[in-house]
XYZ file of C-alpha atoms in Angstrom:
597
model
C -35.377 3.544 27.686
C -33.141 1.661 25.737
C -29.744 3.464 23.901
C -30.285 4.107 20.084
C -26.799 5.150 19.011
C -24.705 2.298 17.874
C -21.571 1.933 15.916
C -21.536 1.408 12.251
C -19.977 -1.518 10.944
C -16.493 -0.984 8.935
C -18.682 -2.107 5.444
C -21.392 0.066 6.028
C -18.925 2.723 6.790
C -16.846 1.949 3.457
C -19.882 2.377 1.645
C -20.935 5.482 3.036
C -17.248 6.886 2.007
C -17.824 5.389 -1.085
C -20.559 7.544 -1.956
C -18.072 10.158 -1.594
C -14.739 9.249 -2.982
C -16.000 6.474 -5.792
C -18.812 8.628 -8.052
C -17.890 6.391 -11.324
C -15.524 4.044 -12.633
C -13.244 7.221 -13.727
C -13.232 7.980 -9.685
C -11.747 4.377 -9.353
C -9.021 5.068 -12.268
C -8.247 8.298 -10.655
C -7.132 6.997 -7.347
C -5.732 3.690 -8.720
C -3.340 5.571 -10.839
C -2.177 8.209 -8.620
C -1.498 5.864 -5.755
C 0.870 4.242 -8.622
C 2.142 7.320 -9.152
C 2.900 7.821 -5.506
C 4.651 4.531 -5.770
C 7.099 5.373 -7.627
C 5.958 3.637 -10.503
C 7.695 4.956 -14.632
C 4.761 2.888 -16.406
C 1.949 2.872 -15.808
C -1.042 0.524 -17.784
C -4.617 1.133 -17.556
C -7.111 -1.584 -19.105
C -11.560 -1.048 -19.568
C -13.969 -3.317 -20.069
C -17.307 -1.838 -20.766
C -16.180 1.369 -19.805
C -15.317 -0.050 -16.182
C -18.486 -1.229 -15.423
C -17.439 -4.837 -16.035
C -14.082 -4.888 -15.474
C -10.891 -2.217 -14.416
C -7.125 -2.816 -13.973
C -4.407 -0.762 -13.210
C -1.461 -1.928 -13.489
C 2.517 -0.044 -12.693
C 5.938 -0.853 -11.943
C 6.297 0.822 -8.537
C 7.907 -0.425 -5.213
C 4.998 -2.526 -4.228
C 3.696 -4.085 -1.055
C 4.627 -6.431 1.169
C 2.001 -9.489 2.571
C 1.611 -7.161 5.722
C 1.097 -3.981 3.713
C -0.624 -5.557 1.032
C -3.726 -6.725 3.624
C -3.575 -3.298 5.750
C -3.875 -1.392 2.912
C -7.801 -2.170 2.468
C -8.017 -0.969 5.818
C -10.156 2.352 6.520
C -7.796 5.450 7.312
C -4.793 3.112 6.985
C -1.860 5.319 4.685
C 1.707 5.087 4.148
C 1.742 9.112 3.295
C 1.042 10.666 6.596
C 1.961 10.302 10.024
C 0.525 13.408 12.295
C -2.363 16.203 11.632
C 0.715 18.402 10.712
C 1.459 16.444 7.825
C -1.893 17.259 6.214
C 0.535 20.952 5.231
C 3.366 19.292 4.200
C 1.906 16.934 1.364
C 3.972 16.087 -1.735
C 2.044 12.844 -2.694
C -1.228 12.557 -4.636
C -3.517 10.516 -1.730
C -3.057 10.987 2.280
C -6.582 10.046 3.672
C -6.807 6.233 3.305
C -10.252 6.447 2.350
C -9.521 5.071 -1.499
C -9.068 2.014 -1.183
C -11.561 0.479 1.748
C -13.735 2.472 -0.441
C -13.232 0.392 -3.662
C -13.381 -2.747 -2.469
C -16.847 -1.921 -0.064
C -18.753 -1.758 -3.679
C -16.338 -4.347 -5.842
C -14.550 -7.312 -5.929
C -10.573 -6.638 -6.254
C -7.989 -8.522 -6.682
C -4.675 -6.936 -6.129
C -1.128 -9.110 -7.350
C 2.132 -7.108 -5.485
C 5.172 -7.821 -4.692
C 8.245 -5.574 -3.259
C 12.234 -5.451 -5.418
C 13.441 -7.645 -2.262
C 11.036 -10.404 -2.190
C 11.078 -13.410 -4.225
C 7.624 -14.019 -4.360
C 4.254 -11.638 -3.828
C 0.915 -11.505 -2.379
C -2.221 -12.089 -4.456
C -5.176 -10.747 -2.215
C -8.833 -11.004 -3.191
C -11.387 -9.161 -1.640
C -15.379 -9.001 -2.449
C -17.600 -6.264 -0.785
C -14.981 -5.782 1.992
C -14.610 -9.149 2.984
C -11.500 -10.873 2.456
C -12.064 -13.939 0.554
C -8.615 -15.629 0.055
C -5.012 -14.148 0.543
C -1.463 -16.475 -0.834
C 1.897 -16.362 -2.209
C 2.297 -15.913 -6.023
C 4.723 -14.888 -8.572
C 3.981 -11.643 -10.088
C 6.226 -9.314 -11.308
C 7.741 -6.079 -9.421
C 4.541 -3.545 -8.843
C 1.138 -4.102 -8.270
C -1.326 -5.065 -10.096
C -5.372 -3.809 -8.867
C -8.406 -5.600 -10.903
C -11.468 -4.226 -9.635
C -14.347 -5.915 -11.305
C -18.919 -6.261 -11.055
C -18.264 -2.169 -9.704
C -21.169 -1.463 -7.536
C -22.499 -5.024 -7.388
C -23.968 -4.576 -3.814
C -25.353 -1.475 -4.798
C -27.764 -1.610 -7.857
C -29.133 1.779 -7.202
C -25.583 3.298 -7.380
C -24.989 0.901 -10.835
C -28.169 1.687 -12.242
C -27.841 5.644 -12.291
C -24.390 4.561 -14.593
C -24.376 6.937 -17.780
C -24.072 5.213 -21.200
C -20.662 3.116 -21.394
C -19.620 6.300 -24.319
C -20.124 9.148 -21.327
C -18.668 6.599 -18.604
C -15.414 6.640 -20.822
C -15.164 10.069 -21.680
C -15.057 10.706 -17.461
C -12.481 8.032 -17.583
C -10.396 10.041 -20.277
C -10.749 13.223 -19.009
C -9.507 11.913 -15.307
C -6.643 10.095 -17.081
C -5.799 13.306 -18.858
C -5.504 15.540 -15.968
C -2.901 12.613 -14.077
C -0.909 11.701 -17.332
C -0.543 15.894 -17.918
C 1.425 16.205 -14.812
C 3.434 13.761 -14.793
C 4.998 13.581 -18.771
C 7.939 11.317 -16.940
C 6.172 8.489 -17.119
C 4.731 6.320 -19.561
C 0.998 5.635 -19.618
C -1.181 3.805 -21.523
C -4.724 2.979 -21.956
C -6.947 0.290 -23.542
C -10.529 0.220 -23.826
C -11.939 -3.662 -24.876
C -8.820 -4.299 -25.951
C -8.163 -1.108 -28.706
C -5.476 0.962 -27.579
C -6.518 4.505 -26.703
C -3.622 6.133 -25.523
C 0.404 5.340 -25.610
C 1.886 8.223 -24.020
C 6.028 7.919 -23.913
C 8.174 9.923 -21.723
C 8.918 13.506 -22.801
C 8.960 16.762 -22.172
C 5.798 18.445 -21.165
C 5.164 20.393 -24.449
C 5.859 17.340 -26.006
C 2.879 15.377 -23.545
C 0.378 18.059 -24.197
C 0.580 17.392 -28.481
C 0.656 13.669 -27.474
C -2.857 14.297 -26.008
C -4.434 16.938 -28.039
C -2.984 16.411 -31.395
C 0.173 18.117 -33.823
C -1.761 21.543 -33.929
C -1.567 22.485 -30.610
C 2.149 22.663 -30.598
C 1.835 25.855 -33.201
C -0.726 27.335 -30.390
C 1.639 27.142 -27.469
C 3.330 30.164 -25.812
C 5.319 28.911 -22.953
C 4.437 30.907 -19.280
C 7.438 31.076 -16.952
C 7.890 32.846 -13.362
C 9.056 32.326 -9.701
C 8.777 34.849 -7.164
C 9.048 34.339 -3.349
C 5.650 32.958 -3.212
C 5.026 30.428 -5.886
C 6.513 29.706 -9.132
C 4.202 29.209 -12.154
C 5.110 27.319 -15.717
C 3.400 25.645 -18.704
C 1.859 27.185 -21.643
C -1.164 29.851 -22.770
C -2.698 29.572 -26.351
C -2.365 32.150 -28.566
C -5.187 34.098 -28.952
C -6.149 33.164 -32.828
C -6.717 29.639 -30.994
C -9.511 30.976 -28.858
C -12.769 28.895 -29.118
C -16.137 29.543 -27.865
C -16.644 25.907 -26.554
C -14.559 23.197 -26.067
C -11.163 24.846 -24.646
C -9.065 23.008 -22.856
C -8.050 24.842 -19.324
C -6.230 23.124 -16.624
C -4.139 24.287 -13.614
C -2.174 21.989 -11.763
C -0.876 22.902 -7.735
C 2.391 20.856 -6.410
C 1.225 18.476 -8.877
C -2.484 17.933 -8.590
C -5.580 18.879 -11.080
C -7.539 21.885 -9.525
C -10.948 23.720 -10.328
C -10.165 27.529 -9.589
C -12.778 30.082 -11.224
C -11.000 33.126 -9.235
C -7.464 32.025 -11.470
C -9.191 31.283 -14.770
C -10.538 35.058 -14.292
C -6.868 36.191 -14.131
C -5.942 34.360 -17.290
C -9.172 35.484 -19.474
C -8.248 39.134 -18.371
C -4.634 38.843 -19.832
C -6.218 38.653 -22.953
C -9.019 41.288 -22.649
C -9.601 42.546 -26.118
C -7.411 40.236 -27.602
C -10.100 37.618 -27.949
C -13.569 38.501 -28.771
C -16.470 38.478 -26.000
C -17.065 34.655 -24.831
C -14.541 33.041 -26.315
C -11.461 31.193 -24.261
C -8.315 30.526 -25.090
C -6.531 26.529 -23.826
C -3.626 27.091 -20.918
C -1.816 24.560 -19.121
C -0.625 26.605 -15.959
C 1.350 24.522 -13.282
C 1.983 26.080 -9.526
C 3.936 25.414 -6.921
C 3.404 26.331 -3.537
C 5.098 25.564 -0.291
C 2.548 22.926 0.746
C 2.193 24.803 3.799
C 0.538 27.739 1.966
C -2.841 25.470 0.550
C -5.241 23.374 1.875
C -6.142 20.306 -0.400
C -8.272 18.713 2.573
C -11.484 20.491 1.687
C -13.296 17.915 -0.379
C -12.199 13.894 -0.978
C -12.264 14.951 -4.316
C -9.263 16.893 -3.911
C -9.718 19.444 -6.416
C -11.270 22.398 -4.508
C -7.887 23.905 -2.733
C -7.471 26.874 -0.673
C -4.302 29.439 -1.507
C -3.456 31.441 1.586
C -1.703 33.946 -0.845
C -4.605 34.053 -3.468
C -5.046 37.570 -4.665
C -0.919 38.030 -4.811
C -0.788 35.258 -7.263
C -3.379 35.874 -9.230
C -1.282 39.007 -9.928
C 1.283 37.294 -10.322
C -0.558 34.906 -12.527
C -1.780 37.469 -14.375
C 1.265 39.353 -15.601
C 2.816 35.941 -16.084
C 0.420 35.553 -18.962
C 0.454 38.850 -20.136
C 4.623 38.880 -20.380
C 4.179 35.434 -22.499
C 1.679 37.212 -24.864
C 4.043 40.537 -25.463
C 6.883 38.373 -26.325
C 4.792 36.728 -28.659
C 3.415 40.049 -30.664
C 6.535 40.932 -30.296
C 7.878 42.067 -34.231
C 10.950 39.904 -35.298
C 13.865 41.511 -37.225
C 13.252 40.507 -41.125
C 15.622 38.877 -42.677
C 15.388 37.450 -46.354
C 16.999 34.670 -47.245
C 19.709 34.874 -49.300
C 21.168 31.507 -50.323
C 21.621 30.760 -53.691
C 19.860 33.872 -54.892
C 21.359 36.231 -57.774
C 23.374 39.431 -56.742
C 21.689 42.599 -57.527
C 24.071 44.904 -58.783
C 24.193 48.179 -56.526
C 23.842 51.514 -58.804
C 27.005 54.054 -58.443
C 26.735 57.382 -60.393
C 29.745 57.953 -60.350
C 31.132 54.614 -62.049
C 29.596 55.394 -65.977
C 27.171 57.516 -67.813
C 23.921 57.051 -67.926
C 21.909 58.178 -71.403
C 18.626 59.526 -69.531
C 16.449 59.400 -72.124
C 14.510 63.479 -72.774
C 11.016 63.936 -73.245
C 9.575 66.051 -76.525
C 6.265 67.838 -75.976
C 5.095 70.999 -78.037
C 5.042 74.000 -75.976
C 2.250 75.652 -77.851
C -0.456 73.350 -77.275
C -3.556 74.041 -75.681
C -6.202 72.302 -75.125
C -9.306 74.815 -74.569
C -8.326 76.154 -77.916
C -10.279 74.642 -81.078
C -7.508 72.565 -83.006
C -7.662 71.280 -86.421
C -9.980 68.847 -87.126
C -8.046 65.184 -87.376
C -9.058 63.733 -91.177
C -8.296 60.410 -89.727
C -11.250 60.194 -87.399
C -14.699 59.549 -88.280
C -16.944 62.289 -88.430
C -19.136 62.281 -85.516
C -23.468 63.150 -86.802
C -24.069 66.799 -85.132
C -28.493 65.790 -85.553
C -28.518 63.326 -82.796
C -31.492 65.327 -81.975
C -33.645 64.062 -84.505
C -33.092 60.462 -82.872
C -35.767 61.675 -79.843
C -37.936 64.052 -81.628
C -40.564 61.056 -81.847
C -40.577 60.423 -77.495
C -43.134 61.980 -75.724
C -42.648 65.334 -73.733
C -43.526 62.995 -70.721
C -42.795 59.929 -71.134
C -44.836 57.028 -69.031
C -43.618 54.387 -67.018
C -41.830 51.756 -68.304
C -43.030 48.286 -68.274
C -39.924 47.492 -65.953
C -40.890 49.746 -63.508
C -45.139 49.233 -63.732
C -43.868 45.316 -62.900
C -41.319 47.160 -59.793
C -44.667 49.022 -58.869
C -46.891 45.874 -58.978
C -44.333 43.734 -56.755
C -44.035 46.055 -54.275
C -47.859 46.204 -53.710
C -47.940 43.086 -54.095
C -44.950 42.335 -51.504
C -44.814 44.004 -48.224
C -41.643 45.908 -48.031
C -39.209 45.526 -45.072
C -36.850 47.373 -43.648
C -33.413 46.008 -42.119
C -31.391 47.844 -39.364
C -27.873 47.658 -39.123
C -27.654 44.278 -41.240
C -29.356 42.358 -37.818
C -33.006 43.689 -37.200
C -35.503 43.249 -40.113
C -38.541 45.740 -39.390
C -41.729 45.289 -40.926
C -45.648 46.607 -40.543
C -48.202 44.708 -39.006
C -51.735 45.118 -37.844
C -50.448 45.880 -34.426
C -47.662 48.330 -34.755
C -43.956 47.351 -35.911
C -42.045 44.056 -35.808
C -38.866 43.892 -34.953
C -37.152 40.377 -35.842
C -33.701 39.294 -34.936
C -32.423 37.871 -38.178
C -29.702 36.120 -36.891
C -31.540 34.085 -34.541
C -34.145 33.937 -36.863
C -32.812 31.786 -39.165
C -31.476 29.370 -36.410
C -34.750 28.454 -35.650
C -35.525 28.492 -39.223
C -32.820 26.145 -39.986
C -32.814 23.796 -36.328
C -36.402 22.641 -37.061
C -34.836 21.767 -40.484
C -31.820 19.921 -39.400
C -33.823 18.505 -36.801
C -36.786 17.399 -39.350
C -33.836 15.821 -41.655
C -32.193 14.046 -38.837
C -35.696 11.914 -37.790
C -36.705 11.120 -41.226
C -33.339 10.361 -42.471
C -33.175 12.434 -45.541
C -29.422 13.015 -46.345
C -28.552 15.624 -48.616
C -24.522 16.086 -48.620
C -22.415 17.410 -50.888
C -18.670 16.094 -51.798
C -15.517 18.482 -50.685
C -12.896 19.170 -53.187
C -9.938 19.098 -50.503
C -10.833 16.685 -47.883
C -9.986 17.878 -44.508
C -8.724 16.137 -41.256
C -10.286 16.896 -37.909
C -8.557 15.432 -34.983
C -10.027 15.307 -31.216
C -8.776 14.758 -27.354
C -9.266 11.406 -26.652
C -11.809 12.169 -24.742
C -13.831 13.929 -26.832
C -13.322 10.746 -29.983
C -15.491 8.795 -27.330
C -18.247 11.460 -28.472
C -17.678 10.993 -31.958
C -17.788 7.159 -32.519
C -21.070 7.319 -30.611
C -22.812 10.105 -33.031
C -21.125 9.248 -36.119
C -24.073 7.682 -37.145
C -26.249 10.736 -36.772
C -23.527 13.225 -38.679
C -24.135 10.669 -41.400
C -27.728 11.344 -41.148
C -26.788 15.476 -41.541
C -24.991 14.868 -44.342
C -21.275 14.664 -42.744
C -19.056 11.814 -44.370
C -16.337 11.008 -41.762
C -13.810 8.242 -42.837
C -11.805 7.238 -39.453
C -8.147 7.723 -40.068
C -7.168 6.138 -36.291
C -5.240 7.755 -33.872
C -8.382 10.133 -32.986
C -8.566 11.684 -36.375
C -10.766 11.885 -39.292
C -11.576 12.756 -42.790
C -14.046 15.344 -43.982
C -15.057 13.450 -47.671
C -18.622 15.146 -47.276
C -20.564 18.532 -45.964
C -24.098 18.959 -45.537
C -25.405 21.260 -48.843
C -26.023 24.632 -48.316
C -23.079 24.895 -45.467
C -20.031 26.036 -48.179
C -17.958 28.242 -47.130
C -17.804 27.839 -43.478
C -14.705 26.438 -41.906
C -16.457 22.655 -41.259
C -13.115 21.522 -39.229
C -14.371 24.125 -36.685
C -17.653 22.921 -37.047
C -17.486 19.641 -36.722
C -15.469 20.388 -33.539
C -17.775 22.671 -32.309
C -21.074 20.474 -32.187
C -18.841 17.521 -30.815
C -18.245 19.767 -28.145
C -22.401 21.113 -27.613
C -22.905 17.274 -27.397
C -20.638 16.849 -24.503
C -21.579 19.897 -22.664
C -25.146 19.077 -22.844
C -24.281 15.107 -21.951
C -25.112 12.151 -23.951
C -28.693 11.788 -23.397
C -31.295 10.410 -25.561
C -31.380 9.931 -29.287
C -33.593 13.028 -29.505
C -31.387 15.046 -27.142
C -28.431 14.395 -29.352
C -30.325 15.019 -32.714
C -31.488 18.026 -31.415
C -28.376 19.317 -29.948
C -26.751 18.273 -33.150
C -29.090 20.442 -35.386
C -28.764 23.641 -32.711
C -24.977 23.272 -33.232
C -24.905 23.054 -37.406
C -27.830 25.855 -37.221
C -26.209 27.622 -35.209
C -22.920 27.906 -37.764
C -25.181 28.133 -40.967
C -27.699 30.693 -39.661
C -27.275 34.146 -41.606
C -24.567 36.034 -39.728
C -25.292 39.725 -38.292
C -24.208 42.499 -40.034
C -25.206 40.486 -43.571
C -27.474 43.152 -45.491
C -30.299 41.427 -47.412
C -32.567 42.286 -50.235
C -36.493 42.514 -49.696
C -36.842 39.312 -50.787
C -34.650 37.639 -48.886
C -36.538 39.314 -45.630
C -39.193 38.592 -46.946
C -38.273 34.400 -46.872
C -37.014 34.621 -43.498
C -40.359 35.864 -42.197
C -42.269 33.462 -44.234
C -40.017 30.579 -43.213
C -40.325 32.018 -39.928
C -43.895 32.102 -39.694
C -43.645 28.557 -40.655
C -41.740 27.198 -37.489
C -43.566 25.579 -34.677
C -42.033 27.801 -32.428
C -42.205 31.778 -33.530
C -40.944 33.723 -30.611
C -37.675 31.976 -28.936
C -34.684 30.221 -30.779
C -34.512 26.257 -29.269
C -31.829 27.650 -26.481
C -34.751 30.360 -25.085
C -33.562 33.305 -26.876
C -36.084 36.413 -28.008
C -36.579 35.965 -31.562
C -38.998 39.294 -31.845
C -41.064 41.820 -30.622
C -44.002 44.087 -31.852
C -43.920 47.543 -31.014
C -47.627 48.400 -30.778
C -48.722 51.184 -32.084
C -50.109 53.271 -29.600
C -46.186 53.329 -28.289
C -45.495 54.864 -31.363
C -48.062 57.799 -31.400
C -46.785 58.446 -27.465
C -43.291 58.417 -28.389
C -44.891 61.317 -31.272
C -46.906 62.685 -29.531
């Protein structure tokens, strides 16, 4: 019987680790600019074409390569950051497995241009599908230099599952968000087909996060500061008047590098229990560190699962971290007026002059249940006013007023409402109970939705125009549905720099705070992905419905109950909102006579 078991080729190998460690173009982004990072590099440039698909290139200022290093660094499990297993808890650099590389270049072609401070000339390598194609001296300046290009070319099953080029670049954001967060030192910048998304100087870190997320998070920011013998934690909390529902930005950062860690968020959320209504979050930007021999970052090549040896002590410590940043903010500060420049106000002393307090005159004898003297100067008030209803009937009739009251309501079925959310009414079978709230989302999604497919705008001009800015990230989302916003009646001029005017509301939406809103269904259509045109336009319409729907606790007349029902009724779908939710029941009436009996 021949032997079955053979050794995998170093390609095939790659490409199985590829599957692992390069998911998108953002995965190749992520590990091109943290291995700058870990060389040292202060800028750092980062340049698209179609979203990565086409074309990537990182380019940074660090130490470089030599020819040697430069050709070995392709090479599976070959790394400059560790030496020995024991290394593996003693990590201060961003990569350590060697994995990154051979895996970029098993489903690309790359062409990497480096060259070390010392040398006078550098290596330009080119590599296709992990064969080395060519390899000679060039000039380049000090750095290196990585174009990857035709990602996944050798794999059209991994290239055809792509998302749209708007979703591939709003991965590529948010992973060049969480790097350029830690590491406000250096300069990064970003260009997409040649616009310039990002230019992100040197600062401070407060200073990074407005870079990134706009002006009015720098209001929002309370700053979170502690060491203890186990860790020391820093960065900033939002206050909680900036808590959203959707769309908060949460990141924690260990020794330096992005993590995912639900058990931490918990500890955070609960430093503002009752603070912040039911669901809603508030942004933080909470940095660790940890002796590295106290985590484990080798759990998944993503590197963003990590295991904390001393987990529940610092989510206490965590925990009250927050908690002291939040007192000293409610804190009550001392008043003090300003005084510059105003008028003195004279201070009264009794005992400097006197004061002519002025006496009051009344007439002691005066009373008023007594009958006084008739005043000539009035008119004379007619004492036979009863003559005026001598002519009414003893019992009168109903009016015509209330016969057209009595006709409506027989006409009109009368409905109750229950604590301004349930509206009750009779039917055949028993009593219906509606939700009024969710009601009127469905009532007004199958609108939106309706208006969106046949294009029927109907906007209405604001007054005072207002500007909504976004995350980089999330301005990906917004130059793709622009067009259908349009279609709801939203007029967005683009101001640059990730920010827009407000000219234009849909009609019927005054009142609500349409900065929020527009924010708000930006963020739906990114949680639920950038599908199809119909996923969009309907999670579009859920979103605006969802704002404009009559809130609970709003009391409404009969008929205005009895329009929601109607309109209700009128829906394709009676029973569940479009997100699955109850929108009634019908308590029969043989429950009723039970519960009576």
């Amino acid at each position: 019987m021949s032997d079955v078991i053979q050794l995998l080729p170093d390609s095939v190998a790659n490409q199985i680790a590829a599957g692992e460690v390069i998911q998108r173009p953002a995965s190749v982004i992520k590990e091109l600019v943290e291995n700058a990072v870990d060389a040292g590099a202060h800028t750092i440039k980062v340049l698209v074409v179609d979203a990565g698909r086409t074309s990537i290139q990182v380019i940074d200022d660090g130490k470089g390569m030599s020819e040697t290093d430069a050709r070995l660094s392709f090479e599976r499990h070959a790394t400059s950051k560790i030496r020995k297993a024991d290394d593996l808890f003693a990590l201060t650099t961003m990569g350590f497995r060697g994995e990154a590389l051979p895996s970029i270049v098993a489903v690309s072609q790359v062409e990497l241009r480096t060259r070390m401070a010392g040398s006078e000339l550098g290596t330009c390598l080119r590599i296709s599908g992990s064969k080395v194609e060519s390899q000679e001296l060039v000039n380049c300046p000090v750095g290196s230099n990585f174009k990857v290009e035709n990602l996944f070319f050798n794999v059209p099953a991994r290239r055809k599952f792509l998302k749209t080029n708007a979703t591939e670049l709003n991965n590529i954001l948010t992973a060049f968000e969480r790097i350029v967060l830690v590491y406000p030192s250096i300069n990064f910048t970003l260009h997409s087909n040649g616009q310039e998304l990002l230019n992100l100087k040197s600062g401070s870190l407060r200073q990074r996060i407005v870079d990134v997320f706009g002006k009015r998070f720098n209001q929002d920011l309370l700053e979170v500061s502690v060491e203890t013998a186990i860790c020391k934690i820093s960065g900033f909390v939002g206050k909680p008047e900036s808590a959203k529902k959707k769309g908060a930005h949460n990141y924690f950062f260990v020794n330096g590098r992005f993590m995912k860690h639900a058990y931490f968020h918990k500890a955070v959320m609960q430093a503002f229990d009752r603070l912040v209504p039911v669901g809603m979050q508030v942004p933080y930007f909470v940095y660790f560190e940890v002796p590295p021999s106290d985590i484990d970052v080798n759990i998944h090549p993503t590197k963003t699962e990590i295991k904390f040896e001393n987990e529940q002590a610092i989510w206490q410590i965590l925990m009250a971290a927050v908690k002291d940043a939040i007192g000293r903010f409610c804190e009550i500060p001392q008043i003090d007026f300003d005084t510059v420049g105003q008028p003195d106000i004279p201070i009264f002393n009794s005992g400097s002059q006197k004061v002519d307090v002025p006496q009051p005159s009344y007439n002691p004898s005066y009373n008023p249940f007594k009958q006084q003297h008739h005043d000539e100067r009035l008119p004379k008030k007619s004492a036979e006013w009863e003559k005026l209803y001598e002519q009414l009937p003893e019992h009168p009739q109903q009016t015509s007023l209330e016969m057209d009251a009595f006709e409506l309501e027989e006409k009109s079925p009368i409905h109750y409402q229950y604590k301004g959310r349930y509206i009750m009414t009779a039917v055949k079978s028993g009593l219906m109970i509606i939700d009024q709230y969710r009601a009127d989302v469905r009532i007004r999604y199958e609108r939106y939705l309706s208006q969106l497919e046949s294009q029927v705008v109907n906007s209405q001009r604001v007054l005072f125009p207002e500007v909504v800015r976004f995350a980089p990230s999330d301005a990906v989302v917004v130059g793709k549905i622009l067009p259908e916003l349009q279609m709801m009646g939203f007029d967005l001029t683009d101001l640059g720099q990730c920010s827009y005017g407000i000219q234009a509301i849909p009609a019927g939406i005054e009142g609500l705070d349409y900065v929020q809103l527009v924010q708000d269904m930006v963020s739906d259509t990114i949680e639920k992905g950038m599908g199809s045109l119909h996923d969009i336009h309907s999670s579009l319409a859920l979103s605006l419905a969802r704002h404009a729907a009559i809130p609970s606790g709003q009391v409404l007349t009969n008929e205005e109950m009895e329009n929601v029902v109607n309109e209700l009724f009128s829906c394709s779908n009676v029973n569940y909102t479009p997100d699955g939710k109850a929108i009634l029941c019908i308590l029969p009436q043989r429950d009723l006579e039970h519960l009576l009996g």
